[in-house]
């Protein structure tokens, strides 16, 4: 029996049609920078490995918030020749890095020499992370990775020994009242010798696995912030390609942690965002409203006058740092990227660590598979793996 459900549910599940199962060497949940980098790495090491990536967004990149400053250290290691390619997505190198303290009516620019070196963005790129993911997905597919957008992994599957043997996608066509509609289709089981969880921040499967395998033991609790982002097309005279601007202070004040970012990409695009640490005490504070107030500040609003907001979104960000990173491995797999909380908080950057952690996990797992191990045990027997 390999259902991840309570005893009470077993009876009703037994009435359901069998789920179809597909077998792979590696199952990866999430087509973010972590999952896609892992997938590419597996195929670079051994083109014969069968690798599948599940992505809950309707297309790769659909759930990734655009506009990020990325340290290329990860991509340099994954795809060393990328700079020679025409179609890469790192078009805007950081040219100017500004740090502002905002008061209600004015701002002070802090001298760059006072900022810790790790906050220096020299050599980094301003990108649309969604486009970077699509580019990575094209590379992965060209190497033979199977990517299935529009499918959320909703359940972790275990074998009798308690090791993870894959995931199942959710049933489709369930009505609001829980009954099966005319288009009801049972989910699929994707079985792998190893499973990588690259769901991003606070994913539902990662939460289950952290609890089940006690991965947070002896670590500090994870902390979270909420990040709200907008992508604007501004008028050409307001655009300064390569400018990175961070601020703190107004409208949050000194009792609430957080700050803003403003990144000028190519094509007159500006990504503006606001992060609020989720330990704020003021019950009347609404991060979205603070963000809109921030946009009216004299040092900020001018950039957007005459411009047009193209898209917006919000997402959590892990802020616990190194001491909150859980144990990364469990029998049958590993947590990668922001599923493991690998954001470098003072740098406000996590995508390079997502890439590097995906690669590292792939290196170790490819070794294990080459040594004929599955779920961390010496076994190539698919029967035993699955049942
Ligand atoms: C506001 C904000 C600003 C940021 N700015 C920067 C920055 O400037 N520079 C930087 O380096 N980093 C930045 N980060 C952090 C960066 O976005 C993350 O570190 C990085 O995206 C993590 O990559 P990931 O692959 O682990 O997860 P994600 O990028 O979150 O990707 C996870 C993917 O998995 C999919 N998924 C989730 N659950 C499931 C499931 N059950 N089944 C199938 N698919 C699933 C999601 O749809 C998503 O596509 C920022 C984060 C925020 C919130």
Coordinates of C-alpha atoms and ligand atoms in Angstrom, one line a residue:
X1 CA 0.0 0.0 0.0
X2 CA 1.5 3.4 -0.9
X3 CA -1.2 5.9 -0.2
X4 CA -0.3 9.0 1.8
X5 CA -3.6 9.2 3.6
X6 CA -5.2 8.5 6.9
X7 CA -6.9 5.1 7.6
X8 CA -10.3 6.8 7.4
X9 CA -9.7 7.8 3.7
X10 CA -8.6 4.4 2.6
X11 CA -12.1 3.0 2.2
X12 CA -13.2 5.8 -0.1
X13 CA -10.0 5.7 -2.1
X14 CA -10.4 2.0 -2.7
X15 CA -13.5 2.9 -4.7
X16 CA -11.6 5.1 -7.0
X17 CA -10.2 3.9 -10.3
X18 CA -6.5 2.9 -10.2
X19 CA -4.1 5.7 -11.1
X20 CA -1.9 5.1 -14.0
X21 CA 1.8 5.2 -13.2
X22 CA 4.9 6.3 -15.2
X23 CA 8.4 5.4 -14.2
X24 CA 11.5 7.6 -14.5
X25 CA 14.9 7.7 -13.1
X26 CA 14.3 11.1 -11.5
X27 CA 11.1 13.0 -10.8
X28 CA 11.4 16.7 -10.2
X29 CA 8.6 18.9 -8.8
X30 CA 8.7 22.5 -9.9
X31 CA 10.1 24.1 -13.1
X32 CA 11.8 27.0 -11.3
X33 CA 15.6 27.7 -11.5
X34 CA 16.3 24.9 -9.1
X35 CA 14.2 22.1 -10.8
X36 CA 15.3 23.0 -14.3
X37 CA 19.0 23.3 -13.4
X38 CA 18.8 19.9 -11.8
X39 CA 17.1 18.4 -14.9
X40 CA 19.7 19.9 -17.2
X41 CA 22.5 18.7 -15.0
X42 CA 21.2 15.1 -14.9
X43 CA 21.2 15.0 -18.7
X44 CA 24.6 16.6 -19.0
X45 CA 26.0 13.8 -16.7
X46 CA 24.1 10.9 -18.3
X47 CA 21.9 11.5 -21.4
X48 CA 20.3 8.1 -20.8
X49 CA 18.7 9.1 -17.5
X50 CA 14.9 9.6 -17.8
X51 CA 14.0 12.9 -16.1
X52 CA 10.5 14.4 -15.7
X53 CA 9.6 17.9 -14.4
X54 CA 6.1 18.7 -13.2
X55 CA 5.1 22.4 -13.2
X56 CA 1.8 23.6 -11.8
X57 CA 1.8 26.8 -13.8
X58 CA 0.0 26.7 -17.2
X59 CA 3.4 27.2 -18.8
X60 CA 7.0 27.3 -17.5
X61 CA 7.6 30.8 -16.0
X62 CA 3.9 31.5 -15.4
X63 CA 4.3 31.5 -11.6
X64 CA 7.7 33.1 -11.5
X65 CA 7.8 36.8 -10.5
X66 CA 9.6 38.8 -13.2
X67 CA 12.4 41.2 -12.5
X68 CA 15.4 40.0 -10.5
X69 CA 19.0 40.8 -10.1
X70 CA 20.8 37.5 -10.6
X71 CA 24.4 36.5 -9.7
X72 CA 25.4 34.5 -12.7
X73 CA 27.7 32.2 -10.7
X74 CA 25.1 29.3 -11.0
X75 CA 24.5 29.7 -14.7
X76 CA 28.2 30.1 -15.4
X77 CA 28.7 26.6 -13.9
X78 CA 25.7 25.0 -15.4
X79 CA 26.0 26.4 -19.0
X80 CA 29.6 27.7 -19.3
X81 CA 29.2 28.9 -22.9
X82 CA 25.9 30.8 -22.4
X83 CA 27.5 34.3 -23.0
X84 CA 28.2 33.3 -26.6
X85 CA 24.5 32.4 -27.3
X86 CA 22.2 34.8 -29.1
X87 CA 19.0 33.8 -27.3
X88 CA 20.2 33.9 -23.7
X89 CA 18.1 36.0 -21.3
X90 CA 20.8 38.0 -19.4
X91 CA 20.6 41.1 -21.5
X92 CA 21.1 43.8 -18.9
X93 CA 24.3 44.0 -16.8
X94 CA 24.0 46.1 -13.7
X95 CA 25.6 49.5 -14.3
X96 CA 24.6 51.6 -11.3
X97 CA 23.8 50.4 -7.8
X98 CA 22.0 52.8 -5.5
X99 CA 20.9 52.4 -1.9
X100 CA 18.5 55.0 -0.6
X101 CA 17.1 55.8 2.9
X102 CA 13.6 57.2 2.4
X103 CA 11.9 59.8 4.7
X104 CA 8.3 60.9 4.2
X105 CA 9.3 63.8 1.9
X106 CA 12.9 63.1 0.8
X107 CA 15.7 60.6 0.5
X108 CA 19.4 60.2 1.3
X109 CA 21.6 58.1 -1.0
X110 CA 24.0 56.0 1.1
X111 CA 27.6 56.0 -0.3
X112 CA 28.3 52.6 -2.0
X113 CA 31.6 52.4 -0.1
X114 CA 29.7 52.0 3.2
X115 CA 27.7 49.0 1.9
X116 CA 29.1 45.5 2.7
X117 CA 30.8 44.0 -0.3
X118 CA 28.3 41.2 -0.6
X119 CA 25.6 43.7 -1.5
X120 CA 27.6 45.0 -4.4
X121 CA 25.8 44.1 -7.7
X122 CA 28.8 44.6 -10.0
X123 CA 28.8 41.7 -12.5
X124 CA 25.2 40.7 -11.8
X125 CA 22.4 40.9 -14.4
X126 CA 18.8 42.3 -14.2
X127 CA 16.6 39.7 -15.8
X128 CA 13.0 38.5 -16.1
X129 CA 13.3 35.3 -14.1
X130 CA 10.3 33.9 -15.9
X131 CA 12.1 34.3 -19.2
X132 CA 15.2 32.8 -17.8
X133 CA 13.1 29.7 -16.7
X134 CA 11.6 29.4 -20.2
X135 CA 15.1 29.5 -21.7
X136 CA 16.3 26.8 -19.2
X137 CA 13.2 24.7 -20.1
X138 CA 14.1 24.9 -23.8
X139 CA 17.6 23.7 -23.0
X140 CA 16.3 20.9 -20.8
X141 CA 13.8 19.7 -23.4
X142 CA 16.5 19.8 -26.1
X143 CA 18.4 17.4 -23.9
X144 CA 15.4 15.1 -23.6
X145 CA 13.9 16.1 -20.3
X146 CA 10.1 15.7 -20.2
X147 CA 8.4 18.8 -18.8
X148 CA 4.7 18.8 -18.0
X149 CA 3.3 22.3 -17.3
X150 CA -0.2 22.5 -15.9
X151 CA 0.2 19.6 -13.5
X152 CA 0.6 20.1 -9.8
X153 CA 2.2 17.4 -7.7
X154 CA -0.3 17.0 -4.9
X155 CA 0.8 13.9 -3.0
X156 CA 4.1 12.3 -2.1
X157 CA 4.2 8.5 -2.6
X158 CA 6.1 6.3 -0.2
X159 CA 7.2 2.6 -0.3
X160 CA 6.7 0.2 2.6
X161 CA 10.0 1.2 4.1
X162 CA 8.9 4.8 4.2
X163 CA 11.1 6.1 1.4
X164 CA 9.8 8.5 -1.2
X165 CA 9.2 6.8 -4.5
X166 CA 7.6 9.7 -6.4
X167 CA 4.6 11.9 -6.5
X168 CA 1.0 11.9 -7.8
X169 CA -0.8 14.7 -9.6
X170 CA -4.2 15.7 -8.3
X171 CA -7.5 14.3 -9.7
X172 CA -9.1 16.6 -12.2
X173 CA -12.8 17.4 -12.8
X174 CA -13.8 17.4 -9.1
X175 CA -16.8 19.7 -8.5
X176 CA -17.0 22.3 -5.8
X177 CA -19.0 20.1 -3.5
X178 CA -16.3 17.4 -3.8
X179 CA -18.3 15.1 -6.2
X180 CA -16.8 13.9 -9.4
X181 CA -18.0 15.9 -12.4
X182 CA -18.5 14.6 -16.0
X183 CA -14.8 15.3 -16.8
X184 CA -13.4 13.6 -13.7
X185 CA -10.0 12.1 -14.4
X186 CA -7.8 10.3 -11.8
X187 CA -4.3 11.8 -11.3
X188 CA -1.1 10.1 -12.4
X189 CA 1.6 8.6 -10.4
X190 CA 5.1 9.6 -11.4
X191 CA 7.6 7.1 -9.9
X192 CA 11.3 7.8 -9.7
X193 CA 14.4 6.2 -8.2
X194 CA 14.8 9.7 -6.7
X195 CA 12.5 12.7 -6.3
X196 CA 13.6 16.3 -6.1
X197 CA 11.4 18.9 -4.5
X198 CA 11.9 22.3 -6.1
X199 CA 8.5 23.9 -5.3
X200 CA 9.9 27.2 -4.2
X201 CA 8.9 28.8 -0.9
X202 CA 6.8 26.9 1.5
X203 CA 5.5 24.4 -1.0
X204 CA 2.9 21.9 0.2
X205 CA 4.9 18.8 -0.4
X206 CA 8.1 20.2 1.1
X207 CA 6.1 21.1 4.2
X208 CA 4.8 17.5 4.5
X209 CA 8.3 16.1 4.0
X210 CA 10.0 18.5 6.5
X211 CA 7.4 17.4 9.1
X212 CA 7.5 13.6 8.3
X213 CA 11.3 13.3 8.3
X214 CA 11.8 15.9 11.0
X215 CA 14.1 17.9 8.7
X216 CA 13.9 21.1 10.7
X217 CA 15.3 19.4 13.9
X218 CA 18.1 21.4 15.6
X219 CA 17.6 24.2 13.0
X220 CA 16.1 27.6 13.7
X221 CA 12.5 28.0 12.6
X222 CA 12.1 29.4 9.1
X223 CA 11.0 33.1 8.7
X224 CA 9.1 34.6 5.8
X225 CA 8.4 37.9 4.1
X226 CA 5.9 38.9 1.5
X227 CA 7.2 40.3 -1.7
X228 CA 4.9 42.3 -4.1
X229 CA 6.2 43.1 -7.5
X230 CA 5.0 45.1 -10.5
X231 CA 6.4 45.2 -14.0
X232 CA 6.1 48.6 -15.7
X233 CA 6.8 49.9 -19.2
X234 CA 8.1 53.4 -18.6
X235 CA 8.7 56.3 -21.0
X236 CA 12.2 56.2 -22.6
X237 CA 13.3 59.4 -20.8
X238 CA 12.6 57.8 -17.4
X239 CA 14.4 54.6 -18.3
X240 CA 18.0 53.9 -17.2
X241 CA 18.9 50.4 -18.3
X242 CA 21.1 48.7 -15.8
X243 CA 20.1 50.8 -12.7
X244 CA 19.5 48.9 -9.5
X245 CA 17.9 50.9 -6.6
X246 CA 17.1 49.6 -3.2
X247 CA 15.6 51.5 -0.3
X248 CA 14.5 51.2 3.3
X249 CA 12.7 53.5 5.7
X250 CA 9.4 55.2 4.6
X251 CA 6.7 54.1 4.6
X252 CA 7.5 51.3 6.9
X253 CA 9.4 53.2 9.6
X254 CA 11.8 51.5 12.1
X255 CA 9.5 49.0 13.7
X256 CA 8.6 47.0 10.6
X257 CA 11.3 45.3 8.6
X258 CA 11.4 45.4 4.8
X259 CA 12.3 47.6 1.9
X260 CA 11.9 48.2 -1.8
X261 CA 13.7 47.4 -5.1
X262 CA 13.6 49.0 -8.5
X263 CA 15.3 47.4 -11.4
X264 CA 15.6 48.9 -14.9
X265 CA 15.7 46.0 -17.4
X266 CA 15.9 46.3 -21.2
X267 CA 13.1 47.6 -23.5
X268 CA 12.0 50.4 -21.1
X269 CA 10.9 47.9 -18.5
X270 CA 11.2 48.5 -14.8
X271 CA 10.5 46.0 -12.1
X272 CA 9.5 47.5 -8.8
X273 CA 8.8 45.6 -5.7
X274 CA 8.3 45.8 -2.0
X275 CA 9.1 43.3 0.7
X276 CA 7.6 43.3 4.2
X277 CA 8.9 40.9 6.9
X278 CA 5.9 38.9 8.2
X279 CA 6.7 39.5 11.8
X280 CA 5.1 43.0 11.7
X281 CA 3.2 43.9 14.8
X282 CA 0.9 46.7 13.5
X283 CA -2.5 45.1 12.8
X284 CA -3.5 48.0 10.5
X285 CA -0.5 47.5 8.2
X286 CA -1.4 46.0 4.8
X287 CA 1.8 45.3 2.7
X288 CA 0.0 46.0 -0.6
X289 CA -1.1 49.5 0.6
X290 CA 2.4 50.3 1.9
X291 CA 3.7 49.3 -1.5
X292 CA 1.3 51.7 -3.2
X293 CA 2.3 54.5 -0.7
X294 CA 5.9 53.8 -1.5
X295 CA 5.2 54.3 -5.2
X296 CA 4.0 57.8 -4.5
X297 CA 7.3 58.9 -2.8
X298 CA 9.0 61.9 -4.6
X299 CA 12.1 59.8 -5.2
X300 CA 10.1 57.0 -6.9
X301 CA 6.9 58.3 -8.5
X302 CA 8.7 60.2 -11.3
X303 CA 9.9 57.0 -12.8
X304 CA 6.4 55.8 -13.4
X305 CA 4.7 59.0 -14.6
X306 CA 3.4 58.4 -18.2
X307 CA 4.2 54.7 -17.9
X308 CA 2.0 51.6 -17.9
X309 CA 1.8 48.8 -15.5
X310 CA 2.0 45.5 -17.4
X311 CA 1.8 42.8 -14.7
X312 CA 1.9 42.3 -11.0
X313 CA 2.1 39.5 -8.5
X314 CA 3.0 38.6 -5.0
X315 CA 5.0 35.8 -3.4
X316 CA 6.5 34.7 -0.2
X317 CA 10.3 34.8 0.4
X318 CA 12.3 32.9 2.9
X319 CA 14.2 35.1 5.3
X320 CA 15.5 32.7 8.0
X321 CA 19.0 32.4 6.3
X322 CA 21.5 29.7 6.8
X323 CA 20.6 28.8 10.3
X324 CA 17.0 28.0 9.2
X325 CA 18.0 25.7 6.3
X326 CA 16.5 22.3 7.1
X327 CA 18.3 19.0 6.5
X328 CA 18.3 18.8 2.7
X329 CA 17.9 15.0 2.1
X330 CA 15.4 12.4 3.0
X331 CA 15.1 8.7 2.0
X332 CA 14.5 8.9 -1.8
X333 CA 15.2 12.5 -2.5
X334 CA 16.1 16.0 -1.5
X335 CA 14.8 19.6 -1.2
X336 CA 16.4 22.1 -3.5
X337 CA 16.2 25.9 -4.0
X338 CA 13.7 27.8 -2.0
X339 CA 12.0 24.6 -0.9
X340 CA 15.1 24.5 1.3
X341 CA 15.0 28.2 2.1
X342 CA 18.3 28.9 0.3
X343 CA 17.8 32.7 -0.1
X344 CA 20.9 34.8 0.9
X345 CA 18.9 37.4 2.8
X346 CA 21.2 40.4 3.0
X347 CA 21.8 40.0 -0.8
X348 CA 18.0 39.5 -1.5
X349 CA 19.1 36.8 -3.9
X350 CA 18.1 33.1 -4.1
X351 CA 18.1 32.2 -7.7
X352 CA 21.8 31.5 -8.0
X353 CA 21.6 29.2 -4.9
X354 CA 18.6 27.5 -6.5
X355 CA 20.6 26.7 -9.6
X356 CA 23.7 25.5 -7.6
X357 CA 21.6 23.4 -5.2
X358 CA 19.8 21.7 -8.1
X359 CA 23.2 20.9 -9.8
X360 CA 24.6 19.6 -6.5
X361 CA 21.6 17.3 -5.9
X362 CA 21.8 16.1 -9.5
X363 CA 25.6 15.3 -9.2
X364 CA 25.0 13.2 -6.0
X365 CA 21.9 11.4 -7.3
X366 CA 23.5 10.6 -10.7
X367 CA 26.3 9.0 -8.8
X368 CA 23.9 7.0 -6.7
X369 CA 22.0 5.8 -9.8
X370 CA 25.2 4.9 -11.5
X371 CA 26.0 2.8 -8.4
X372 CA 22.6 1.1 -8.9
X373 CA 21.1 2.6 -5.8
X374 CA 17.5 3.8 -5.6
X375 CA 15.9 5.6 -2.6
X376 CA 19.4 5.6 -1.1
X377 CA 19.5 1.8 -1.1
X378 CA 21.4 -0.7 -3.3
X379 CA 18.5 -1.8 -5.4
X380 CA 17.6 -1.6 -9.0
X381 CA 14.4 -3.7 -8.7
X382 CA 11.5 -1.5 -9.9
X383 CA 9.0 -3.9 -8.3
X384 CA 10.6 -3.3 -4.9
X385 CA 10.9 0.4 -5.5
X386 CA 7.2 0.8 -6.3
X387 CA 5.5 -1.6 -4.0
Ligands
LIG1 C1 9.7 39.6 -4.2 C2 10.9 38.7 -4.5 C3 12.0 39.2 -5.1 C4 13.1 38.4 -5.3 N1 14.2 39.0 -5.9 C5 15.3 38.2 -6.2 C6 16.4 38.8 -6.9 O1 16.4 39.9 -7.2 N2 17.4 37.9 -7.2 C7 17.4 36.6 -6.8 O2 18.4 35.9 -7.1 N3 16.4 36.1 -6.2 C8 15.3 36.8 -5.9 N4 14.2 36.3 -5.2 C9 14.3 34.9 -4.8 C10 14.1 34.0 -6.0 O3 12.9 34.3 -6.6 C11 14.1 32.5 -5.5 O4 15.2 32.3 -4.7 C12 14.1 31.5 -6.7 O5 13.1 31.8 -7.6 C13 14.0 30.1 -6.1 O6 14.0 29.2 -7.2 P1 13.2 27.8 -7.0 O7 13.4 27.1 -8.3 O8 13.7 27.2 -5.8 O9 11.7 28.2 -6.8 P2 10.7 29.0 -7.6 O10 11.4 30.0 -8.5 O11 9.6 29.5 -6.7 O12 10.0 27.9 -8.6 C14 9.2 26.9 -8.1 C15 8.3 26.4 -9.2 O13 7.7 25.2 -8.8 C16 6.3 25.3 -9.2 N5 5.6 24.5 -8.2 C17 5.4 24.7 -6.9 N6 4.7 23.8 -6.3 C18 4.5 22.8 -7.2 C19 3.8 21.6 -7.2 N7 3.3 21.0 -6.1 N8 3.7 20.9 -8.4 C20 4.3 21.4 -9.5 N9 4.9 22.6 -9.6 C21 5.0 23.3 -8.4 C22 6.0 26.8 -9.1 O14 4.8 27.1 -9.9 C23 7.3 27.4 -9.7 O15 7.2 27.5 -11.1 C24 13.1 37.1 -5.0 C25 12.0 36.5 -4.4 C26 10.9 37.3 -4.2 C27 9.6 36.7 -3.6

